[in-house]
XYZ file of C-alpha atoms in Angstrom:
662
model
C 0.000 0.000 0.000
C 1.210 3.498 -0.872
C -0.161 6.556 0.947
C 0.641 10.085 -0.251
C -0.446 13.091 1.781
C 0.555 16.240 3.584
C -1.547 16.267 6.745
C -2.655 14.113 9.650
C -4.968 11.979 7.510
C -2.014 10.388 5.697
C -0.335 9.345 8.959
C -3.558 8.086 10.472
C -4.326 6.131 7.303
C -0.893 4.490 7.304
C -1.353 3.454 10.926
C -4.830 2.084 10.163
C -3.537 -0.051 7.289
C -0.684 -1.382 9.394
C -2.456 -2.003 12.706
C -5.930 -3.092 11.566
C -5.346 -4.751 8.202
C -1.715 -5.803 8.659
C -0.513 -4.331 5.345
C 2.916 -3.110 4.279
C 2.725 0.641 3.789
C 4.925 3.226 2.092
C 4.135 6.729 3.313
C 5.068 9.621 1.024
C 5.056 12.965 2.847
C 6.600 16.372 2.125
C 8.527 16.277 5.386
C 8.952 13.518 7.936
C 9.468 16.070 10.711
C 6.186 17.870 10.054
C 3.489 15.182 10.213
C 0.706 17.763 10.410
C -0.009 20.915 8.479
C -2.561 22.595 10.737
C -4.259 25.921 10.345
C -3.165 26.767 13.885
C 0.196 25.851 15.468
C -0.070 22.574 17.399
C 1.141 22.344 20.997
C 4.863 21.778 21.301
C 4.361 18.519 23.200
C 2.212 17.111 20.426
C 4.831 18.040 17.834
C 7.595 16.480 19.918
C 5.515 13.339 20.382
C 4.868 13.076 16.641
C 8.572 13.573 15.891
C 9.456 10.895 18.413
C 6.945 8.532 16.808
C 8.491 9.054 13.388
C 11.889 8.496 14.934
C 10.772 5.145 16.324
C 9.352 4.202 12.935
C 12.622 5.103 11.232
C 14.545 3.105 13.803
C 12.272 0.140 13.174
C 12.963 0.468 9.457
C 16.675 0.259 10.089
C 16.277 -2.992 11.980
C 15.770 -6.258 10.206
C 12.898 -7.193 12.461
C 9.327 -6.016 12.032
C 7.761 -2.996 13.644
C 5.873 -4.151 16.763
C 2.153 -3.622 16.861
C -0.220 -3.563 19.789
C -3.104 -5.296 18.033
C -2.359 -8.057 15.503
C -4.867 -7.716 12.708
C -5.177 -11.335 11.712
C -6.385 -12.614 15.048
C -3.775 -15.389 15.248
C -1.951 -13.934 18.242
C 1.237 -13.369 16.268
C 2.694 -9.938 15.618
C 2.454 -8.856 11.984
C 5.626 -8.658 9.987
C 4.732 -5.454 8.168
C 6.203 -2.040 8.777
C 5.810 1.498 7.524
C 8.396 2.992 5.174
C 8.560 6.774 5.075
C 9.611 8.585 1.919
C 10.080 12.350 1.726
C 9.033 14.095 -1.470
C 7.730 17.601 -2.060
C 5.458 16.508 -4.940
C 4.000 13.130 -5.954
C 5.748 13.177 -9.332
C 6.850 10.227 -11.428
C 10.162 9.928 -9.583
C 8.530 9.867 -6.146
C 5.860 7.374 -7.193
C 8.431 5.093 -8.807
C 10.629 5.242 -5.715
C 7.611 4.360 -3.578
C 7.182 1.168 -5.634
C 4.019 2.129 -7.448
C 4.653 -0.476 -10.139
C 4.217 -3.343 -7.677
C 1.785 -1.713 -5.283
C -1.725 -2.996 -4.759
C -3.378 0.318 -3.868
C -2.535 4.013 -3.749
C -4.208 6.654 -1.578
C -3.830 10.318 -2.544
C -4.977 12.339 0.449
C -3.400 15.730 -0.134
C -5.453 18.737 0.921
C -5.227 20.077 -2.649
C -7.783 18.579 -5.068
C -5.790 19.554 -8.148
C -2.644 17.907 -6.795
C -4.544 14.681 -6.097
C -6.002 14.635 -9.626
C -2.604 15.114 -11.279
C -1.053 12.400 -9.133
C -3.924 10.011 -9.908
C -3.454 10.456 -13.649
C 0.277 9.784 -13.287
C -0.303 6.705 -11.140
C -2.863 5.234 -13.553
C -0.380 5.669 -16.377
C 2.458 4.046 -14.411
C 0.338 1.132 -13.164
C -3.026 0.553 -14.900
C -3.859 -2.283 -12.472
C -3.499 -0.089 -9.410
C -6.431 0.450 -7.052
C -6.815 4.200 -6.509
C -8.342 6.046 -3.559
C -8.508 9.814 -4.063
C -9.480 12.549 -1.646
C -11.722 15.170 -3.265
C -14.369 17.482 -1.875
C -16.199 18.123 -5.139
C -18.703 15.279 -5.564
C -19.545 15.827 -9.229
C -15.914 16.123 -10.195
C -15.201 12.975 -8.213
C -17.839 10.979 -10.104
C -16.457 12.057 -13.474
C -12.914 11.289 -12.338
C -13.923 7.797 -11.200
C -15.461 7.051 -14.595
C -12.434 8.408 -16.439
C -9.839 6.456 -14.460
C -11.899 3.246 -14.461
C -12.267 3.524 -18.224
C -8.526 4.082 -18.548
C -7.873 0.954 -16.481
C -10.287 -1.077 -18.623
C -8.647 0.112 -21.850
C -5.203 -0.703 -20.490
C -6.373 -4.170 -19.435
C -7.756 -4.845 -22.924
C -4.573 -3.603 -24.539
C -2.429 -5.914 -22.428
C -3.300 -8.770 -24.803
C -5.252 -11.972 -24.451
C -2.292 -13.913 -23.093
C -3.241 -13.014 -19.526
C -6.969 -13.607 -20.015
C -6.802 -17.111 -18.647
C -4.522 -16.333 -15.744
C -6.378 -16.618 -12.451
C -4.110 -14.101 -10.784
C -5.037 -11.440 -13.293
C -8.746 -12.262 -13.438
C -9.252 -11.115 -9.856
C -7.430 -7.798 -10.108
C -9.406 -4.880 -8.721
C -8.225 -1.719 -10.504
C -11.133 0.364 -9.261
C -11.060 4.063 -8.497
C -12.757 5.389 -5.379
C -13.123 9.101 -4.727
C -13.841 10.004 -1.121
C -14.211 13.217 0.799
C -13.077 13.425 4.392
C -16.082 15.656 5.068
C -18.456 13.035 3.633
C -16.854 10.151 5.494
C -16.882 11.815 8.910
C -20.442 13.135 8.588
C -22.153 9.817 9.513
C -19.873 9.360 12.516
C -20.445 12.890 13.792
C -24.180 12.609 13.181
C -24.188 9.331 15.104
C -22.706 11.075 18.128
C -25.723 13.356 18.160
C -28.040 10.330 18.070
C -26.359 7.491 19.919
C -23.362 9.090 21.599
C -20.794 7.120 19.628
C -18.777 7.867 16.523
C -17.866 4.289 15.645
C -20.441 3.678 12.954
C -20.410 2.107 9.517
C -22.585 3.456 6.732
C -23.755 0.779 4.334
C -26.603 0.706 1.817
C -28.592 3.424 3.543
C -28.038 1.958 7.022
C -26.040 3.299 9.960
C -24.585 0.422 11.973
C -22.605 0.453 15.197
C -21.000 -2.183 17.380
C -22.087 -1.869 21.013
C -20.617 -3.751 23.938
C -23.192 -5.190 26.343
C -22.604 -6.267 29.926
C -23.639 -9.772 31.036
C -27.376 -10.236 31.488
C -28.580 -11.855 34.740
C -30.025 -15.372 34.333
C -33.680 -15.420 33.456
C -33.713 -11.943 31.962
C -33.771 -11.712 28.155
C -31.071 -9.610 26.549
C -31.207 -7.407 23.505
C -29.319 -9.183 20.679
C -29.565 -6.212 18.293
C -29.214 -7.189 14.649
C -26.819 -9.969 15.523
C -24.205 -10.915 18.104
C -20.735 -10.230 16.762
C -18.723 -11.713 19.600
C -18.906 -13.315 23.027
C -16.391 -11.706 25.350
C -14.482 -13.666 28.006
C -15.414 -13.179 31.629
C -12.368 -11.011 32.340
C -13.424 -8.560 29.658
C -16.830 -8.237 31.318
C -15.349 -7.219 34.658
C -17.185 -4.202 36.073
C -13.833 -2.592 36.706
C -13.490 -2.138 32.981
C -16.329 0.361 33.065
C -13.787 3.046 33.796
C -12.738 2.917 30.179
C -14.608 5.184 27.781
C -17.005 3.554 25.364
C -14.926 4.342 22.294
C -11.543 3.598 23.837
C -9.817 0.263 23.026
C -9.841 -2.165 25.917
C -6.786 -4.115 27.000
C -6.408 -7.761 26.151
C -8.478 -10.051 28.336
C -5.909 -12.762 28.631
C -5.183 -15.892 26.673
C -8.861 -16.673 26.194
C -10.003 -14.561 23.293
C -13.501 -13.636 22.204
C -15.757 -15.979 20.253
C -16.467 -14.285 16.928
C -19.795 -14.529 15.097
C -21.450 -17.158 17.311
C -24.689 -18.830 16.318
C -27.919 -18.570 18.287
C -27.218 -21.743 20.260
C -23.826 -20.469 21.409
C -25.317 -17.121 22.423
C -28.083 -18.819 24.400
C -25.575 -21.098 26.140
C -23.218 -18.244 27.095
C -23.884 -17.269 30.715
C -22.031 -14.466 32.453
C -20.285 -13.292 29.296
C -20.368 -9.866 27.795
C -21.339 -9.511 24.175
C -20.601 -7.232 21.254
C -23.779 -6.737 19.239
C -24.446 -4.892 16.013
C -27.342 -2.470 16.016
C -28.764 0.230 13.810
C -28.427 3.905 14.641
C -31.684 5.817 14.413
C -33.165 8.946 15.912
C -35.936 8.282 18.427
C -36.717 11.857 19.420
C -39.282 14.206 18.051
C -39.042 14.623 14.272
C -38.571 17.947 12.590
C -41.908 19.646 11.963
C -42.003 21.151 8.502
C -44.671 23.806 8.266
C -45.697 26.167 5.510
C -45.587 26.022 1.768
C -43.652 23.339 -0.042
C -40.237 24.026 -1.430
C -38.718 27.386 -0.638
C -41.950 29.293 0.054
C -42.806 31.089 3.266
C -45.239 29.749 5.894
C -48.813 30.867 5.325
C -49.113 32.240 8.856
C -46.197 34.613 8.244
C -47.589 36.210 5.090
C -49.543 38.783 7.107
C -49.147 39.996 10.652
C -51.816 39.393 13.251
C -52.968 43.026 13.280
C -53.294 43.040 9.502
C -55.286 39.832 9.552
C -57.682 41.278 12.132
C -58.034 44.450 10.032
C -58.870 42.454 6.928
C -61.341 40.364 8.895
C -63.045 43.528 10.181
C -63.391 45.025 6.708
C -64.774 41.771 5.313
C -67.293 41.685 8.156
C -68.308 45.288 7.447
C -68.830 44.532 3.760
C -70.983 41.525 4.611
C -73.018 43.627 7.044
C -73.601 46.313 4.410
C -74.630 43.693 1.840
C -77.114 42.160 4.289
C -78.479 45.604 5.187
C -78.925 46.479 1.494
C -80.708 43.208 0.894
C -83.106 43.769 3.816
C -83.856 47.492 3.406
C -84.059 47.736 -0.372
C -85.370 44.243 -1.063
C -82.841 43.453 -3.793
C -81.619 40.012 -4.707
C -78.851 38.996 -2.210
C -76.322 38.543 -5.011
C -77.286 41.855 -6.597
C -77.179 43.576 -3.183
C -73.628 42.292 -2.588
C -72.619 43.413 -6.073
C -73.898 46.950 -5.454
C -72.098 47.053 -2.107
C -68.782 46.163 -3.755
C -69.305 48.806 -6.425
C -69.922 51.407 -3.722
C -66.923 50.089 -1.772
C -64.539 50.654 -4.679
C -66.259 53.965 -5.652
C -67.174 52.826 -9.150
C -70.964 53.004 -8.804
C -73.207 55.937 -9.777
C -74.302 58.297 -6.943
C -77.649 57.279 -5.432
C -79.256 60.699 -5.949
C -82.739 59.520 -6.867
C -82.600 56.446 -4.598
C -84.367 56.078 -1.240
C -82.717 57.362 1.939
C -81.573 53.913 3.182
C -79.804 53.340 -0.124
C -78.031 56.698 0.161
C -76.878 55.942 3.719
C -75.591 52.495 2.741
C -73.674 53.965 -0.201
C -71.982 56.503 2.085
C -71.038 53.794 4.570
C -69.700 51.631 1.756
C -67.541 54.503 0.490
C -66.187 55.103 3.999
C -65.361 51.414 4.306
C -63.568 51.601 0.976
C -61.413 54.438 2.311
C -60.472 52.245 5.266
C -59.731 49.334 2.941
C -57.148 51.213 0.894
C -54.382 51.460 3.562
C -55.058 47.883 4.612
C -54.505 46.654 1.058
C -51.299 48.689 0.752
C -50.021 47.268 4.051
C -50.900 43.740 2.944
C -49.000 44.232 -0.299
C -45.906 45.471 1.497
C -46.034 42.725 4.119
C -46.530 40.029 1.517
C -43.651 41.377 -0.545
C -41.406 41.530 2.489
C -42.350 37.995 3.523
C -41.539 36.516 0.142
C -38.289 38.463 -0.002
C -37.292 37.015 3.361
C -38.490 33.503 2.476
C -34.946 32.637 1.394
C -33.418 34.314 4.448
C -32.177 32.426 7.468
C -34.759 31.363 9.993
C -34.558 32.168 13.656
C -34.970 29.376 16.227
C -38.683 29.020 16.954
C -40.057 29.440 20.437
C -40.536 26.290 22.448
C -37.847 24.361 20.568
C -36.205 21.643 22.678
C -34.332 18.384 22.213
C -32.453 19.771 19.218
C -28.776 19.622 18.274
C -26.721 22.808 18.163
C -24.306 22.631 15.226
C -21.405 25.051 15.489
C -19.630 25.735 12.194
C -20.889 25.424 8.627
C -17.643 24.756 6.806
C -16.871 21.663 4.734
C -17.473 19.221 7.572
C -20.340 21.137 9.137
C -22.199 21.330 5.814
C -22.071 17.576 5.327
C -23.130 16.935 8.928
C -26.056 19.340 8.557
C -27.276 17.493 5.476
C -26.970 14.158 7.283
C -28.834 15.348 10.374
C -31.610 16.776 8.212
C -31.947 13.453 6.380
C -32.291 11.664 9.723
C -35.037 14.075 10.824
C -33.076 15.519 13.752
C -33.935 19.135 14.675
C -30.854 21.339 14.267
C -29.954 24.921 15.117
C -26.792 26.170 13.400
C -24.325 28.811 14.554
C -21.955 30.423 12.062
C -19.846 33.575 12.299
C -19.250 33.994 8.567
C -22.369 34.997 6.560
C -20.642 33.748 3.401
C -19.760 30.311 4.778
C -20.153 27.249 2.615
C -23.141 25.834 4.506
C -25.210 29.009 4.751
C -26.850 28.329 1.388
C -27.767 24.798 2.483
C -29.213 26.017 5.775
C -31.260 28.613 3.892
C -32.549 26.042 1.413
C -33.448 23.499 4.111
C -35.079 26.207 6.261
C -32.858 25.274 9.206
C -32.779 27.854 12.038
C -29.405 29.608 11.995
C -27.803 32.130 14.312
C -25.193 34.402 12.746
C -22.596 35.474 15.291
C -19.362 34.673 17.044
C -19.932 31.876 19.503
C -17.303 33.335 21.838
C -19.550 36.353 22.429
C -22.263 36.338 25.045
C -25.789 35.584 23.966
C -24.989 33.571 20.839
C -25.380 30.138 22.415
C -28.410 31.379 24.322
C -29.964 32.471 21.015
C -29.558 28.866 19.828
C -31.403 27.724 22.989
C -28.462 25.709 24.276
C -30.195 25.251 27.640
C -32.890 23.161 25.909
C -30.613 21.338 23.471
C -29.838 17.641 23.562
C -26.307 17.953 22.204
C -23.615 20.244 20.844
C -21.494 19.535 17.761
C -18.560 21.976 17.693
C -17.142 21.525 14.180
C -15.286 24.735 13.407
C -11.695 24.674 12.167
C -10.408 26.397 15.309
C -9.659 24.190 18.311
C -9.889 27.056 20.788
C -13.304 28.109 19.501
C -14.677 24.578 19.795
C -13.252 24.164 23.280
C -14.555 27.527 24.496
C -18.030 26.766 23.160
C -18.035 23.361 24.827
C -16.934 24.739 28.204
C -19.514 27.529 28.140
C -22.272 25.127 27.041
C -21.372 22.785 29.897
C -21.595 25.671 32.363
C -25.135 26.357 31.115
C -26.204 22.703 30.969
C -23.819 20.268 32.720
C -25.490 17.139 31.307
C -25.226 18.288 27.693
C -23.853 15.786 25.169
C -20.811 17.426 23.580
C -18.778 16.428 20.529
C -15.652 18.406 19.676
C -13.714 18.484 16.460
C -10.067 18.957 17.450
C -7.129 18.907 15.085
C -4.367 17.527 17.289
C -4.931 13.996 18.601
C -2.950 14.585 21.777
C -4.886 17.747 22.526
C -8.147 15.900 21.838
C -7.197 13.164 24.328
C -6.326 15.714 27.008
C -9.581 17.616 26.483
C -11.606 14.413 26.586
C -10.065 13.235 29.846
C -10.450 16.627 31.506
C -14.102 17.044 30.517
C -14.868 13.482 31.542
C -13.296 14.064 34.949
C -15.124 17.367 35.427
C -18.488 16.032 34.229
C -18.475 12.238 34.779
C -22.197 11.864 34.071
C -22.142 13.786 30.810
C -21.158 12.299 27.481
C -18.121 13.888 25.849
C -16.454 12.997 22.568
C -13.386 14.713 21.121
C -12.390 13.580 17.641
C -10.247 14.804 14.805
C -11.313 14.581 11.186
C -8.367 12.350 10.339
C -9.289 9.955 13.153
C -12.806 9.502 11.793
C -11.952 9.515 8.078
C -8.998 7.113 8.135
C -11.061 3.878 8.485
C -13.158 4.722 5.412
C -10.078 5.475 3.313
C -8.371 2.318 4.565
C -11.397 0.210 3.690
C -11.469 1.682 0.183
C -7.787 0.790 -0.242
C -8.529 -2.797 0.704
C -11.149 -2.955 -2.031
C -14.380 -1.332 -3.026
C -16.337 -4.044 -1.234
C -14.802 -3.308 2.216
C -16.943 -0.808 4.134
C -15.213 -0.839 7.500
C -13.599 -2.821 10.280
C -14.892 -3.597 13.769
C -12.109 -4.309 16.289
C -13.046 -6.913 18.894
C -10.189 -6.931 21.380
C -7.275 -8.442 19.444
C -9.276 -9.494 16.427
C -10.957 -7.663 13.589
C -14.257 -8.235 11.806
C -14.733 -6.770 8.347
C -18.027 -5.389 7.055
C -18.184 -5.901 3.294
C -20.596 -5.432 0.430
C -20.494 -8.360 -1.990
C -22.325 -9.053 -5.243
C -23.997 -12.465 -5.119
C -23.382 -13.164 -8.806
C -20.438 -15.497 -9.317
C -20.071 -16.617 -5.687
C -20.874 -20.287 -5.312
C -21.162 -19.892 -1.530
C -23.912 -17.268 -1.947
C -25.792 -17.683 -5.219
C -28.913 -19.826 -4.922
C -28.498 -20.365 -1.172
C -30.703 -19.168 1.651
C -29.508 -16.651 4.195
C -29.499 -19.347 6.863
C -27.318 -21.623 4.742
C -24.736 -18.878 4.218
C -24.226 -18.471 7.961
C -20.926 -19.972 9.095
C -20.424 -19.495 12.847
C -17.042 -18.025 13.612
C -16.493 -17.013 9.989
C -19.288 -15.220 8.178
C -22.897 -14.115 8.407
C -25.233 -11.964 6.299
C -26.553 -8.734 7.822
C -28.708 -7.256 5.061
C -29.662 -7.823 1.429
C -30.061 -5.163 -1.244
C -32.813 -6.387 -3.561
C -33.238 -3.189 -5.594
C -31.238 -4.404 -8.604
C -33.238 -5.332 -11.742
C -33.964 -8.938 -12.589
C -31.599 -9.171 -15.567
C -28.848 -6.554 -15.249
C -26.335 -5.997 -17.964
C -22.810 -7.281 -17.258
C -21.419 -3.748 -17.172
C -24.082 -2.710 -14.692
C -23.337 -5.678 -12.476
C -19.658 -4.779 -12.380
C -20.307 -1.142 -11.533
C -23.298 -0.713 -9.206
C -25.197 2.562 -9.361
C -24.484 5.278 -6.811
C -25.772 4.770 -3.296
C -28.254 7.626 -3.451
C -30.043 5.975 -6.383
C -30.629 2.655 -4.607
C -33.198 1.764 -2.004
C -32.045 1.000 1.558
C -31.065 -2.612 2.085
C -33.442 -5.006 3.845
C -32.207 -6.407 7.136
C -32.062 -10.164 7.553
C -34.831 -10.261 10.165
C -37.075 -8.465 7.642
C -36.467 -11.036 4.883
C -36.079 -14.155 7.042
C -33.432 -16.858 6.982
C -35.332 -18.699 4.227
C -34.778 -15.955 1.647
C -32.933 -17.328 -1.385
C -30.164 -15.051 -2.643
C -30.559 -14.123 -6.306
C -27.633 -13.434 -8.654
C -28.560 -9.745 -8.942
C -28.741 -9.254 -5.161
C -26.053 -7.510 -3.170
C -25.424 -8.672 0.387
C -23.980 -6.861 3.352
C -22.029 -9.302 5.459
C -19.656 -9.354 8.405
C -16.774 -11.805 8.307
C -13.259 -12.431 9.444
C -10.377 -11.652 7.117
C -9.824 -15.344 6.441
C -13.489 -15.936 5.649
C -13.681 -12.981 3.291
C -10.521 -14.071 1.515
C -11.845 -17.618 1.208
C -15.136 -16.292 -0.195
C -13.355 -14.399 -2.968
C -10.867 -17.157 -3.702
C -13.689 -19.657 -4.306
C -15.563 -17.305 -6.588
C -16.616 -19.038 -9.803
C -14.850 -17.809 -12.966
C -16.399 -17.318 -16.379
C -16.291 -20.209 -18.808
C -12.871 -20.615 -20.359
C -11.148 -18.368 -17.847
C -9.004 -21.173 -16.500
C -8.541 -23.184 -19.673
C -4.787 -22.823 -19.737
C -4.334 -23.785 -16.087
C -5.648 -27.279 -16.695
């Protein structure tokens, strides 16, 4: 694996590939002594700690032995033999990529903070190695989709031009030269949104579902437990010790001894396990009050805000006066009711002839109608101005409504905050945004979604109160300034000590210190401090392992992989029921995507449509264990590394693919 970058995401990604997946990694950075390129200077201790870490890595490179790792990724109990090689290069040019071994690499991640630099490097890498799996960091979604199509087409053309001599080679038939374009803002949005819902950031987004692994304490005998979607692991008794509760929910626990966890047990093993903790998989959903959308559809203004209350009462009074005059004309003159109303309106708008030769009651009614018309004129002018002003402000930012409670206060509408706002709105979670810059990236989205927004500096008094922080359920501080996020969190905690707080902090060491301090000061409140690189690295690492890998779930010293697999071509899946696919300790199906057409074209089967165009996957308990997997289905499964590798190695090949191997 080759990772090229200039900020903390590159270093975090290299560590993720080494520690979780056990891969050999070459890290290409502009400078080995500057692992981060922050917008604000990091603390000196953090910089010294990062320099010392790189020094230990370099020392490990000089030795013949492997770099030690705390958590072996393969679950065998043996330390992996992979290490991280650091290469300094100002630009990812042809020389740097060749020196990094791009010709023999399996995957390349380009995670520079410059989109143009990543695009240029991707084009060079595809030319140097057409069979390379590419993972590119881009913020622009549309540009990313076009770039994926371009590079995938280039890889297909290069594979066809390589000749038919390799067509029957099994090693070449399974090459995955896909291109995946990811945005760190998009990848961290589900995790940050999950903290507002469930208090945890360790989630996996798959086929319209948000999944998280939750550790459950042992259930007393005779009391039924909540298995969630499925039980991922049975923990040993030592891991279920109440003393371990001192560890935070998202922090890795120490090894529980020689007896490891039982991965992917069947129902009989779960029922027989007494006094053991479990790790279950469950969906993340919002259970609070949904967002109430009132008013006209689209971008229109609410009907109640078209006219003020005084204007509405004035209009009602004039309408009542007109009706009274029409009734009086009908009774006194004896005209037809419709004709009497018509005459009243003519007198009201002063377009009727004077009632000179008419009876006295008719003359009096005409004078009263004219007086009412004079009163109607300013009311109509006021209504016109109010209606015009309402429609002009329909696209303006809304203020938080009175009585709002249980909402999430989102601080910062930059790249990350914009994506999180869109995700929270999709989940139906009420949000109040705070942004100091009126021209920020997410202001347009907040205006279009009619999300209440407070414009102001959060460090000033009254801004958090305007967002009704005392009634909020949580605070997401996602600005690019660590001090601003920390100050907002401390002030919010002083207003509401039990508030759920999630901070976006750049430096990992600073984030750890803040988390421990806030947890000690407010032990009953939920606090999460995360950096963007910490949350985005698992998604980038999964994409480097293959397009089908969605994420990894660490279970003590072992790792379970969540993957998306096409049923077509897999003998272990195609034509079998969900219950038959289950292999305790190895593999089990979580959900099935049945939205594919009955007879897809081969090209469509190889390149599934974008996620937003597909329906959410159906969970296994919705379909039942007797559901027979069709070739066009796509399954979401959790498996060990060995099971997933065995599943792909036993995949059936097209006819004639292995003719020469006979």
